[in-house]
Amino acid sequence: MASTMARAGWARDPARSRGRRLGAQHDPEGAAAGPEQFRLDRDRIVHSTAFRRLVYKTQVFLNHEGDLFRTRLTHSIEVAQLARTLARSLRLDEDLVEALALAHDLGHTPFGHAGQEALNACMAGHGGFEHNLQSLRVVDVLEATHPGFDGLNLSFEAREGILKHCSRRQASLLLAQEPGGPARRFVEGGAPSLEAQLVDVVDSMAYRLHDIDDGVRSGLIGLDDVAGIPLVGAHWLALEGEGGEGRRRLHEALRRTRTALQQDLVDATLGRLQAGEAAAAAGRTVGHSPALLRQTEALSRWLFARLYRHPQVLASNRMAEEVVRTLFAHHHADAATMPPEFADRADRARAAADYVSGMTDRFAREQHLRLTGRDPFADLAGA
Ligand code: MG
């Protein structure tokens, strides 16, 4: 089924895709997709192994800390839902937006940003580790589910959108391997597609709001604190005396904040698009009005100070780092401890990073216990 909306001239058009990574001879289904190219990308992402792993990967709260906290999977689904709704209002390509949203966290290590930082430190001297570059590696080469080729053989537009950040040095390396590839805009300049810009903004919108909900659920943020949260606090205060209290009032305040953010994003973005656009060159066409942007930045600072750097979050981050460091050192030192598709590779450091980064929180924790006889998270809970 084609998208139900009328795509605007500013949207990416699947019928004019720059094609798939590998030639049509490897991929008859891709060659036949025509105007359904981006829908095929979306389908391949949903059916990938990497996508299913997101269910046991941490967003902020570790997976074992509670069943109702967001995981990377539920986060990705929330981003996809919000982004698809907004894509319709902005008349962007909904299938491409959904594909990018569902793929945007595929390269994350176990244990959220703590895991990525530990793995990046392990890979110092071996080219480093960055989750965004890893997302592209996952869809290009690591996913091993097709008999005819490595990776998912996604469209250029999907791959370009997945590679949302890239240093110039990394971009030059990628470009040497694939001239004209998705890294080109990081070397030559140029804005990401509007679809990619939207997913990036919505990623932040989604996690800022759901992390408040998870923060309250965990008890690290008190309901007494909500009135002081930038942006959300005003909606919370406006609900005074309206009946709902506690968690219901919080949900309503978050819902109203989200609605306000969505409306502002659509109005500000359509205004810029219809004005014809100097902002496009800077890659900031899709986004909030200056007033709301300042408030979302204040909200981010609040979350860093009160949640992401909460002593309890930092303590479990240290345990996560220890687990990742131990597993990397073990598999790097003895490649035969990894499954053959990793053990047989010439670049042992990259193979170990690929293997460890693909682990879920739960698997990494079990492997660490098996190797060392110690579960640092249990130590933490008992402390
Ligand atoms: Mg995300």
mmCIF file of C-alpha atoms and ligand atoms in Angstrom:
data_model
loop_
_atom_site.group_PDB
_atom_site.id
_atom_site.type_symbol
_atom_site.label_atom_id
_atom_site.label_comp_id
_atom_site.label_asym_id
_atom_site.label_seq_id
_atom_site.Cartn_x
_atom_site.Cartn_y
_atom_site.Cartn_z
ATOM 1 C CA MET A 1 0.000 0.000 0.000
ATOM 2 C CA ALA A 2 1.266 3.432 -0.863
ATOM 3 C CA SER A 3 1.241 6.158 1.774
ATOM 4 C CA THR A 4 -2.166 7.714 2.249
ATOM 5 C CA MET A 5 -0.946 11.307 2.309
ATOM 6 C CA ALA A 6 0.005 13.507 -0.592
ATOM 7 C CA ARG A 7 3.774 13.821 -0.452
ATOM 8 C CA ALA A 8 5.023 17.392 -0.896
ATOM 9 C CA GLY A 9 7.748 18.416 -3.340
ATOM 10 C CA TRP A 10 10.147 18.818 -0.388
ATOM 11 C CA ALA A 11 9.794 15.152 0.633
ATOM 12 C CA ARG A 12 12.120 12.356 -0.446
ATOM 13 C CA ASP A 13 10.457 10.436 -3.276
ATOM 14 C CA PRO A 14 10.964 6.634 -3.246
ATOM 15 C CA ALA A 15 10.448 6.497 -7.014
ATOM 16 C CA ARG A 16 13.575 8.675 -7.338
ATOM 17 C CA SER A 17 15.679 6.758 -4.811
ATOM 18 C CA ARG A 18 19.417 6.649 -5.466
ATOM 19 C CA GLY A 19 19.127 2.889 -5.167
ATOM 20 C CA ARG A 20 20.255 0.140 -2.813
ATOM 21 C CA ARG A 21 23.720 -0.485 -1.461
ATOM 22 C CA LEU A 22 24.216 -3.681 -3.430
ATOM 23 C CA GLY A 23 23.365 -4.251 -7.052
ATOM 24 C CA ALA A 24 20.013 -5.517 -8.219
ATOM 25 C CA GLN A 25 21.466 -8.919 -9.157
ATOM 26 C CA HIS A 26 21.789 -9.737 -5.429
ATOM 27 C CA ASP A 27 18.379 -8.496 -4.487
ATOM 28 C CA PRO A 28 15.457 -9.085 -6.854
ATOM 29 C CA GLU A 29 12.956 -7.981 -4.183
ATOM 30 C CA GLY A 30 14.753 -4.658 -3.780
ATOM 31 C CA ALA A 31 15.025 -4.170 -7.527
ATOM 32 C CA ALA A 32 11.289 -4.706 -7.894
ATOM 33 C CA ALA A 33 10.267 -2.396 -5.041
ATOM 34 C CA GLY A 34 9.917 0.755 -7.212
ATOM 35 C CA PRO A 35 7.823 3.346 -5.386
ATOM 36 C CA GLU A 36 7.712 1.018 -2.347
ATOM 37 C CA GLN A 37 11.472 1.312 -1.693
ATOM 38 C CA PHE A 38 11.160 2.964 1.703
ATOM 39 C CA ARG A 39 8.403 0.639 2.846
ATOM 40 C CA LEU A 40 10.712 -2.272 2.020
ATOM 41 C CA ASP A 41 13.442 -0.595 4.128
ATOM 42 C CA ARG A 42 11.009 -0.326 7.037
ATOM 43 C CA ASP A 43 9.982 -3.990 6.689
ATOM 44 C CA ARG A 44 13.590 -5.217 6.573
ATOM 45 C CA ILE A 45 14.416 -3.252 9.739
ATOM 46 C CA VAL A 46 11.424 -4.650 11.659
ATOM 47 C CA HIS A 47 12.346 -8.228 10.684
ATOM 48 C CA SER A 48 16.031 -7.846 11.607
ATOM 49 C CA THR A 49 17.696 -9.545 14.564
ATOM 50 C CA ALA A 50 19.183 -6.221 15.690
ATOM 51 C CA PHE A 51 15.678 -4.774 16.017
ATOM 52 C CA ARG A 52 14.522 -7.582 18.309
ATOM 53 C CA ARG A 53 17.590 -7.061 20.502
ATOM 54 C CA LEU A 54 16.357 -3.576 21.369
ATOM 55 C CA VAL A 55 13.782 -5.138 23.682
ATOM 56 C CA TYR A 56 16.543 -6.007 26.165
ATOM 57 C CA LYS A 57 18.641 -2.887 25.789
ATOM 58 C CA THR A 58 18.605 -0.023 28.252
ATOM 59 C CA GLN A 59 17.288 3.421 27.472
ATOM 60 C CA VAL A 60 18.090 5.066 30.845
ATOM 61 C CA PHE A 61 16.922 2.601 33.476
ATOM 62 C CA LEU A 62 18.536 -0.809 33.266
ATOM 63 C CA ASN A 63 16.301 -3.490 31.936
ATOM 64 C CA HIS A 64 16.299 -5.555 35.122
ATOM 65 C CA GLU A 65 15.262 -2.584 37.280
ATOM 66 C CA GLY A 66 11.632 -2.851 36.235
ATOM 67 C CA ASP A 67 9.342 -4.159 33.514
ATOM 68 C CA LEU A 68 7.593 -0.865 32.776
ATOM 69 C CA PHE A 69 10.582 1.351 32.050
ATOM 70 C CA ARG A 70 11.267 2.235 28.438
ATOM 71 C CA THR A 71 13.680 0.018 26.620
ATOM 72 C CA ARG A 72 15.311 0.902 23.312
ATOM 73 C CA LEU A 73 12.513 -1.015 21.609
ATOM 74 C CA THR A 74 9.577 0.792 23.204
ATOM 75 C CA HIS A 75 11.463 4.087 22.805
ATOM 76 C CA SER A 76 11.953 3.376 19.082
ATOM 77 C CA ILE A 77 8.260 2.540 18.659
ATOM 78 C CA GLU A 78 7.261 5.787 20.404
ATOM 79 C CA VAL A 79 9.623 7.746 18.155
ATOM 80 C CA ALA A 80 8.192 6.019 15.072
ATOM 81 C CA GLN A 81 4.604 6.772 16.074
ATOM 82 C CA LEU A 82 5.267 10.444 16.832
ATOM 83 C CA ALA A 83 7.457 10.919 13.762
ATOM 84 C CA ARG A 84 4.930 9.280 11.456
ATOM 85 C CA THR A 85 2.137 11.518 12.760
ATOM 86 C CA LEU A 86 4.284 14.622 12.252
ATOM 87 C CA ALA A 87 5.450 13.427 8.820
ATOM 88 C CA ARG A 88 1.827 13.388 7.732
ATOM 89 C CA SER A 89 1.314 17.007 8.830
ATOM 90 C CA LEU A 90 4.535 18.058 7.101
ATOM 91 C CA ARG A 91 3.725 15.921 4.015
ATOM 92 C CA LEU A 92 7.048 14.082 4.225
ATOM 93 C CA ASP A 93 7.532 10.463 3.195
ATOM 94 C CA GLU A 94 5.967 8.506 6.071
ATOM 95 C CA ASP A 95 7.605 5.202 5.208
ATOM 96 C CA LEU A 96 11.111 6.683 5.174
ATOM 97 C CA VAL A 97 10.434 8.480 8.465
ATOM 98 C CA GLU A 98 9.189 5.267 10.060
ATOM 99 C CA ALA A 99 12.187 3.285 8.761
ATOM 100 C CA LEU A 100 14.631 5.874 10.148
ATOM 101 C CA ALA A 101 12.845 6.008 13.505
ATOM 102 C CA LEU A 102 12.827 2.236 13.942
ATOM 103 C CA ALA A 103 16.509 2.002 12.926
ATOM 104 C CA HIS A 104 17.872 5.016 14.791
ATOM 105 C CA ASP A 105 19.090 3.100 17.866
ATOM 106 C CA LEU A 106 20.107 -0.225 16.268
ATOM 107 C CA GLY A 107 23.805 0.408 16.934
ATOM 108 C CA HIS A 108 23.467 0.951 20.672
ATOM 109 C CA THR A 109 25.520 -1.161 23.053
ATOM 110 C CA PRO A 110 23.990 -2.841 26.092
ATOM 111 C CA PHE A 111 23.443 -0.492 29.077
ATOM 112 C CA GLY A 112 22.782 2.714 27.179
ATOM 113 C CA HIS A 113 25.334 5.512 26.943
ATOM 114 C CA ALA A 114 27.477 4.054 29.727
ATOM 115 C CA GLY A 115 28.033 0.959 27.583
ATOM 116 C CA GLN A 116 28.934 3.017 24.552
ATOM 117 C CA GLU A 117 31.434 5.118 26.488
ATOM 118 C CA ALA A 118 33.110 2.039 27.915
ATOM 119 C CA LEU A 119 33.332 0.394 24.503
ATOM 120 C CA ASN A 120 34.652 3.577 22.925
ATOM 121 C CA ALA A 121 37.398 3.667 25.569
ATOM 122 C CA CYS A 122 38.217 -0.009 24.866
ATOM 123 C CA MET A 123 38.457 0.808 21.153
ATOM 124 C CA ALA A 124 40.769 3.827 21.590
ATOM 125 C CA GLY A 125 43.645 3.046 19.246
ATOM 126 C CA HIS A 126 41.419 0.752 17.156
ATOM 127 C CA GLY A 127 39.238 3.411 15.521
ATOM 128 C CA GLY A 128 36.864 4.044 18.447
ATOM 129 C CA PHE A 129 33.228 3.098 18.824
ATOM 130 C CA GLU A 130 30.243 5.328 18.112
ATOM 131 C CA HIS A 131 26.642 4.034 18.218
ATOM 132 C CA ASN A 132 25.498 6.055 15.235
ATOM 133 C CA LEU A 133 28.248 4.686 12.966
ATOM 134 C CA GLN A 134 27.471 1.276 14.425
ATOM 135 C CA SER A 135 23.807 1.590 13.370
ATOM 136 C CA LEU A 136 25.029 1.923 9.784
ATOM 137 C CA ARG A 137 27.379 -1.064 10.253
ATOM 138 C CA VAL A 138 24.443 -3.127 11.547
ATOM 139 C CA VAL A 139 22.248 -2.453 8.514
ATOM 140 C CA ASP A 140 25.152 -2.566 6.013
ATOM 141 C CA VAL A 141 27.159 -5.605 7.126
ATOM 142 C CA LEU A 142 26.427 -7.123 10.530
ATOM 143 C CA GLU A 143 22.862 -8.268 10.042
ATOM 144 C CA ALA A 144 23.231 -11.824 8.743
ATOM 145 C CA THR A 145 19.807 -12.998 7.695
ATOM 146 C CA HIS A 146 19.919 -12.997 3.909
ATOM 147 C CA PRO A 147 21.400 -15.880 1.910
ATOM 148 C CA GLY A 148 22.588 -13.588 -0.887
ATOM 149 C CA PHE A 149 24.251 -10.678 0.905
ATOM 150 C CA ASP A 150 25.449 -9.216 4.218
ATOM 151 C CA GLY A 151 23.339 -6.565 5.904
ATOM 152 C CA LEU A 152 19.866 -5.425 4.928
ATOM 153 C CA ASN A 153 20.792 -3.751 1.627
ATOM 154 C CA LEU A 154 18.783 -0.622 2.440
ATOM 155 C CA SER A 155 18.162 2.314 0.132
ATOM 156 C CA PHE A 156 20.661 5.170 -0.051
ATOM 157 C CA GLU A 157 18.096 7.484 1.575
ATOM 158 C CA ALA A 158 17.594 5.184 4.579
ATOM 159 C CA ARG A 159 21.357 4.710 5.031
ATOM 160 C CA GLU A 160 21.991 8.457 4.707
ATOM 161 C CA GLY A 161 19.364 9.158 7.367
ATOM 162 C CA ILE A 162 20.734 6.520 9.740
ATOM 163 C CA LEU A 163 24.190 8.140 9.569
ATOM 164 C CA LYS A 164 23.080 11.276 11.359
ATOM 165 C CA HIS A 165 26.332 12.291 13.020
ATOM 166 C CA CYS A 166 29.835 11.655 11.738
ATOM 167 C CA SER A 167 33.200 13.314 12.352
ATOM 168 C CA ARG A 168 35.063 14.572 9.288
ATOM 169 C CA ARG A 169 37.805 12.020 9.920
ATOM 170 C CA GLN A 170 35.316 9.136 10.064
ATOM 171 C CA ALA A 171 33.471 10.509 7.054
ATOM 172 C CA SER A 172 36.682 10.536 5.014
ATOM 173 C CA LEU A 173 37.352 6.899 5.951
ATOM 174 C CA LEU A 174 33.806 5.865 5.000
ATOM 175 C CA LEU A 175 33.958 7.832 1.782
ATOM 176 C CA ALA A 176 37.209 6.128 0.780
ATOM 177 C CA GLN A 177 35.412 2.775 1.103
ATOM 178 C CA GLU A 178 32.321 3.998 -0.696
ATOM 179 C CA PRO A 179 32.774 7.053 -2.933
ATOM 180 C CA GLY A 180 29.533 9.016 -3.213
ATOM 181 C CA GLY A 181 28.123 7.125 -0.191
ATOM 182 C CA PRO A 182 26.088 8.518 2.705
ATOM 183 C CA ALA A 183 29.196 9.999 4.379
ATOM 184 C CA ARG A 184 29.634 12.506 1.548
ATOM 185 C CA ARG A 185 27.576 15.280 3.077
ATOM 186 C CA PHE A 186 29.833 15.317 6.164
ATOM 187 C CA VAL A 187 32.814 16.081 3.927
ATOM 188 C CA GLU A 188 31.211 18.328 1.337
ATOM 189 C CA GLY A 189 28.553 19.955 3.524
ATOM 190 C CA GLY A 190 24.843 19.648 2.871
ATOM 191 C CA ALA A 191 21.736 19.154 4.946
ATOM 192 C CA PRO A 192 20.209 15.824 5.949
ATOM 193 C CA SER A 193 16.835 15.002 4.379
ATOM 194 C CA LEU A 194 13.820 16.567 6.055
ATOM 195 C CA GLU A 195 12.780 13.029 7.030
ATOM 196 C CA ALA A 196 16.097 12.502 8.850
ATOM 197 C CA GLN A 197 15.849 15.930 10.523
ATOM 198 C CA LEU A 198 12.368 15.080 11.766
ATOM 199 C CA VAL A 199 13.418 11.772 13.315
ATOM 200 C CA ASP A 200 16.310 13.480 15.080
ATOM 201 C CA VAL A 201 14.071 16.139 16.644
ATOM 202 C CA VAL A 202 11.400 13.588 17.576
ATOM 203 C CA ASP A 203 13.990 11.294 19.199
ATOM 204 C CA SER A 204 14.818 14.100 21.648
ATOM 205 C CA MET A 205 11.165 15.046 22.101
ATOM 206 C CA ALA A 206 10.228 11.460 22.922
ATOM 207 C CA TYR A 207 13.012 10.693 25.375
ATOM 208 C CA ARG A 208 12.748 13.976 27.262
ATOM 209 C CA LEU A 209 9.079 13.309 27.972
ATOM 210 C CA HIS A 210 9.220 9.577 28.643
ATOM 211 C CA ASP A 211 12.314 9.923 30.823
ATOM 212 C CA ILE A 212 10.306 12.200 33.117
ATOM 213 C CA ASP A 213 7.639 9.492 33.331
ATOM 214 C CA ASP A 214 10.264 6.787 33.990
ATOM 215 C CA GLY A 215 12.087 9.080 36.413
ATOM 216 C CA VAL A 216 8.916 9.496 38.486
ATOM 217 C CA ARG A 217 8.153 5.770 38.242
ATOM 218 C CA SER A 218 11.634 5.000 39.600
ATOM 219 C CA GLY A 219 11.233 7.466 42.456
ATOM 220 C CA LEU A 220 14.313 9.465 41.385
ATOM 221 C CA ILE A 221 12.010 12.346 40.441
ATOM 222 C CA GLY A 222 9.286 13.192 42.946
ATOM 223 C CA LEU A 223 5.830 14.432 41.999
ATOM 224 C CA ASP A 224 6.750 17.485 44.130
ATOM 225 C CA ASP A 225 9.497 18.245 41.608
ATOM 226 C CA VAL A 226 7.227 18.327 38.546
ATOM 227 C CA ALA A 227 6.061 21.941 38.959
ATOM 228 C CA GLY A 228 9.707 23.039 38.605
ATOM 229 C CA ILE A 229 10.433 21.125 35.390
ATOM 230 C CA PRO A 230 10.909 23.507 32.434
ATOM 231 C CA LEU A 231 8.075 23.319 29.896
ATOM 232 C CA VAL A 232 6.229 20.496 31.683
ATOM 233 C CA GLY A 233 5.820 22.411 34.952
ATOM 234 C CA ALA A 234 3.547 25.025 33.366
ATOM 235 C CA HIS A 235 1.158 22.346 32.106
ATOM 236 C CA TRP A 236 1.255 20.599 35.489
ATOM 237 C CA LEU A 237 0.375 23.857 37.285
ATOM 238 C CA ALA A 238 -2.427 24.619 34.815
ATOM 239 C CA LEU A 239 -4.029 21.307 35.824
ATOM 240 C CA GLU A 240 -4.362 22.412 39.466
ATOM 241 C CA GLY A 241 -7.869 21.646 40.672
ATOM 242 C CA GLU A 242 -8.930 19.926 37.453
ATOM 243 C CA GLY A 243 -9.478 16.601 39.212
ATOM 244 C CA GLY A 244 -6.685 14.266 38.180
ATOM 245 C CA GLU A 245 -3.893 13.936 40.733
ATOM 246 C CA GLY A 246 -0.604 12.086 41.037
ATOM 247 C CA ARG A 247 0.392 9.929 38.092
ATOM 248 C CA ARG A 248 -2.783 10.760 36.133
ATOM 249 C CA ARG A 249 -2.028 14.459 36.431
ATOM 250 C CA LEU A 250 1.558 13.815 35.361
ATOM 251 C CA HIS A 251 0.430 11.866 32.299
ATOM 252 C CA GLU A 252 -1.963 14.641 31.341
ATOM 253 C CA ALA A 253 0.775 17.281 31.787
ATOM 254 C CA LEU A 254 3.130 15.234 29.596
ATOM 255 C CA ARG A 255 0.363 14.735 27.022
ATOM 256 C CA ARG A 256 -0.302 18.488 26.866
ATOM 257 C CA THR A 257 3.412 19.220 26.629
ATOM 258 C CA ARG A 258 3.732 16.770 23.751
ATOM 259 C CA THR A 259 0.749 18.270 21.941
ATOM 260 C CA ALA A 260 2.217 21.772 22.333
ATOM 261 C CA LEU A 261 5.599 20.581 21.054
ATOM 262 C CA GLN A 262 4.021 18.831 18.074
ATOM 263 C CA GLN A 263 1.944 21.867 17.137
ATOM 264 C CA ASP A 264 4.915 24.201 17.469
ATOM 265 C CA LEU A 265 7.126 21.910 15.398
ATOM 266 C CA VAL A 266 4.575 21.705 12.569
ATOM 267 C CA ASP A 267 3.882 25.464 12.543
ATOM 268 C CA ALA A 268 7.538 26.511 12.734
ATOM 269 C CA THR A 269 8.662 23.966 10.143
ATOM 270 C CA LEU A 270 5.890 24.713 7.641
ATOM 271 C CA GLY A 271 6.629 28.419 8.092
ATOM 272 C CA ARG A 272 10.276 27.849 7.179
ATOM 273 C CA LEU A 273 9.442 25.534 4.270
ATOM 274 C CA GLN A 274 6.900 27.915 2.831
ATOM 275 C CA ALA A 275 9.244 30.870 3.245
ATOM 276 C CA GLY A 276 11.491 29.131 0.749
ATOM 277 C CA GLU A 277 14.401 28.577 2.988
ATOM 278 C CA ALA A 278 17.784 29.799 3.989
ATOM 279 C CA ALA A 279 17.710 27.525 7.056
ATOM 280 C CA ALA A 280 17.806 24.441 4.799
ATOM 281 C CA ALA A 281 21.523 24.832 4.206
ATOM 282 C CA ALA A 282 22.179 24.609 7.929
ATOM 283 C CA GLY A 283 20.125 21.430 8.227
ATOM 284 C CA ARG A 284 17.707 23.008 10.693
ATOM 285 C CA THR A 285 14.543 23.298 8.625
ATOM 286 C CA VAL A 286 12.589 20.824 10.741
ATOM 287 C CA GLY A 287 12.413 22.054 14.294
ATOM 288 C CA HIS A 288 10.814 24.238 16.905
ATOM 289 C CA SER A 289 10.277 27.966 17.057
ATOM 290 C CA PRO A 290 13.130 29.825 18.814
ATOM 291 C CA ALA A 291 10.991 30.283 21.963
ATOM 292 C CA LEU A 292 10.134 26.608 22.345
ATOM 293 C CA LEU A 293 13.629 25.522 21.364
ATOM 294 C CA ARG A 294 15.003 27.459 24.346
ATOM 295 C CA GLN A 295 12.512 25.729 26.646
ATOM 296 C CA THR A 296 13.390 22.251 25.346
ATOM 297 C CA GLU A 297 17.066 23.038 25.961
ATOM 298 C CA ALA A 298 16.223 24.080 29.514
ATOM 299 C CA LEU A 299 14.324 20.818 29.940
ATOM 300 C CA SER A 300 17.369 18.889 28.746
ATOM 301 C CA ARG A 301 19.618 20.647 31.242
ATOM 302 C CA TRP A 302 17.142 19.860 34.014
ATOM 303 C CA LEU A 303 17.115 16.166 33.071
ATOM 304 C CA PHE A 304 20.907 16.017 33.048
ATOM 305 C CA ALA A 305 21.195 17.616 36.449
ATOM 306 C CA ARG A 306 18.340 15.751 38.121
ATOM 307 C CA LEU A 307 18.117 12.377 36.393
ATOM 308 C CA TYR A 308 20.992 11.404 34.097
ATOM 309 C CA ARG A 309 23.555 12.449 36.722
ATOM 310 C CA HIS A 310 21.607 11.172 39.712
ATOM 311 C CA PRO A 311 23.999 9.254 42.021
ATOM 312 C CA GLN A 312 21.928 6.086 41.621
ATOM 313 C CA VAL A 313 22.055 6.283 37.808
ATOM 314 C CA LEU A 314 25.802 7.010 37.934
ATOM 315 C CA ALA A 315 26.391 4.029 40.224
ATOM 316 C CA SER A 316 24.671 1.615 37.867
ATOM 317 C CA ASN A 317 26.546 3.226 34.936
ATOM 318 C CA ARG A 318 29.832 2.312 36.626
ATOM 319 C CA MET A 319 28.703 -1.317 36.911
ATOM 320 C CA ALA A 320 27.695 -1.293 33.240
ATOM 321 C CA GLU A 321 31.109 0.035 32.257
ATOM 322 C CA GLU A 322 32.805 -2.715 34.229
ATOM 323 C CA VAL A 323 30.746 -5.418 32.501
ATOM 324 C CA VAL A 324 31.432 -4.042 29.008
ATOM 325 C CA ARG A 325 35.165 -3.579 29.693
ATOM 326 C CA THR A 326 35.497 -7.114 31.042
ATOM 327 C CA LEU A 327 33.632 -8.709 28.128
ATOM 328 C CA PHE A 328 35.566 -6.741 25.521
ATOM 329 C CA ALA A 329 38.934 -7.628 27.085
ATOM 330 C CA HIS A 330 37.986 -11.307 27.265
ATOM 331 C CA HIS A 331 36.824 -11.623 23.643
ATOM 332 C CA HIS A 332 39.583 -9.405 22.277
ATOM 333 C CA ALA A 333 42.263 -11.488 24.007
ATOM 334 C CA ASP A 334 40.780 -14.799 22.856
ATOM 335 C CA ALA A 335 38.787 -14.500 19.630
ATOM 336 C CA ALA A 336 37.865 -18.198 19.737
ATOM 337 C CA THR A 337 35.462 -17.398 22.596
ATOM 338 C CA MET A 338 33.187 -15.624 20.086
ATOM 339 C CA PRO A 339 30.821 -17.202 17.551
ATOM 340 C CA PRO A 340 32.611 -18.096 14.266
ATOM 341 C CA GLU A 341 31.319 -15.114 12.275
ATOM 342 C CA PHE A 342 33.227 -12.885 14.739
ATOM 343 C CA ALA A 343 36.099 -15.237 15.659
ATOM 344 C CA ASP A 344 37.206 -15.684 12.054
ATOM 345 C CA ARG A 345 37.686 -12.001 11.264
ATOM 346 C CA ALA A 346 41.137 -10.444 10.786
ATOM 347 C CA ASP A 347 40.424 -7.260 12.777
ATOM 348 C CA ARG A 348 40.035 -8.741 16.244
ATOM 349 C CA ALA A 349 39.337 -5.490 18.040
ATOM 350 C CA ARG A 350 36.508 -4.527 15.685
ATOM 351 C CA ALA A 351 35.134 -8.075 15.812
ATOM 352 C CA ALA A 352 35.045 -7.979 19.629
ATOM 353 C CA ALA A 353 33.413 -4.513 19.576
ATOM 354 C CA ASP A 354 30.784 -5.705 17.100
ATOM 355 C CA TYR A 355 30.092 -8.793 19.201
ATOM 356 C CA VAL A 356 29.883 -7.004 22.556
ATOM 357 C CA SER A 357 27.869 -4.083 21.189
ATOM 358 C CA GLY A 358 25.271 -6.484 19.793
ATOM 359 C CA MET A 359 24.645 -8.035 23.216
ATOM 360 C CA THR A 360 21.492 -7.279 25.139
ATOM 361 C CA ASP A 361 21.812 -6.077 28.752
ATOM 362 C CA ARG A 362 20.627 -9.444 29.982
ATOM 363 C CA PHE A 363 23.029 -11.505 27.876
ATOM 364 C CA ALA A 364 25.977 -9.267 28.794
ATOM 365 C CA ARG A 365 25.162 -9.566 32.478
ATOM 366 C CA GLU A 366 24.901 -13.375 32.245
ATOM 367 C CA GLN A 367 28.172 -13.647 30.303
ATOM 368 C CA HIS A 368 29.931 -11.487 32.868
ATOM 369 C CA LEU A 369 28.628 -13.664 35.714
ATOM 370 C CA ARG A 370 29.738 -16.821 33.901
ATOM 371 C CA LEU A 371 33.251 -15.442 33.290
ATOM 372 C CA THR A 372 33.932 -13.783 36.622
ATOM 373 C CA GLY A 373 31.492 -15.404 39.053
ATOM 374 C CA ARG A 374 30.343 -11.907 39.933
ATOM 375 C CA ASP A 375 27.223 -9.903 39.161
ATOM 376 C CA PRO A 376 28.068 -6.262 39.824
ATOM 377 C CA PHE A 377 24.415 -5.228 39.592
ATOM 378 C CA ALA A 378 23.498 -7.645 42.373
ATOM 379 C CA ASP A 379 26.328 -6.117 44.446
ATOM 380 C CA LEU A 380 24.796 -2.718 43.755
ATOM 381 C CA ALA A 381 21.306 -3.809 44.823
ATOM 382 C CA GLY A 382 22.742 -5.294 48.023
ATOM 383 C CA ALA A 383 24.896 -2.250 48.809
HETATM 384 MG MG MG B 1 16.863 7.344 20.498
#
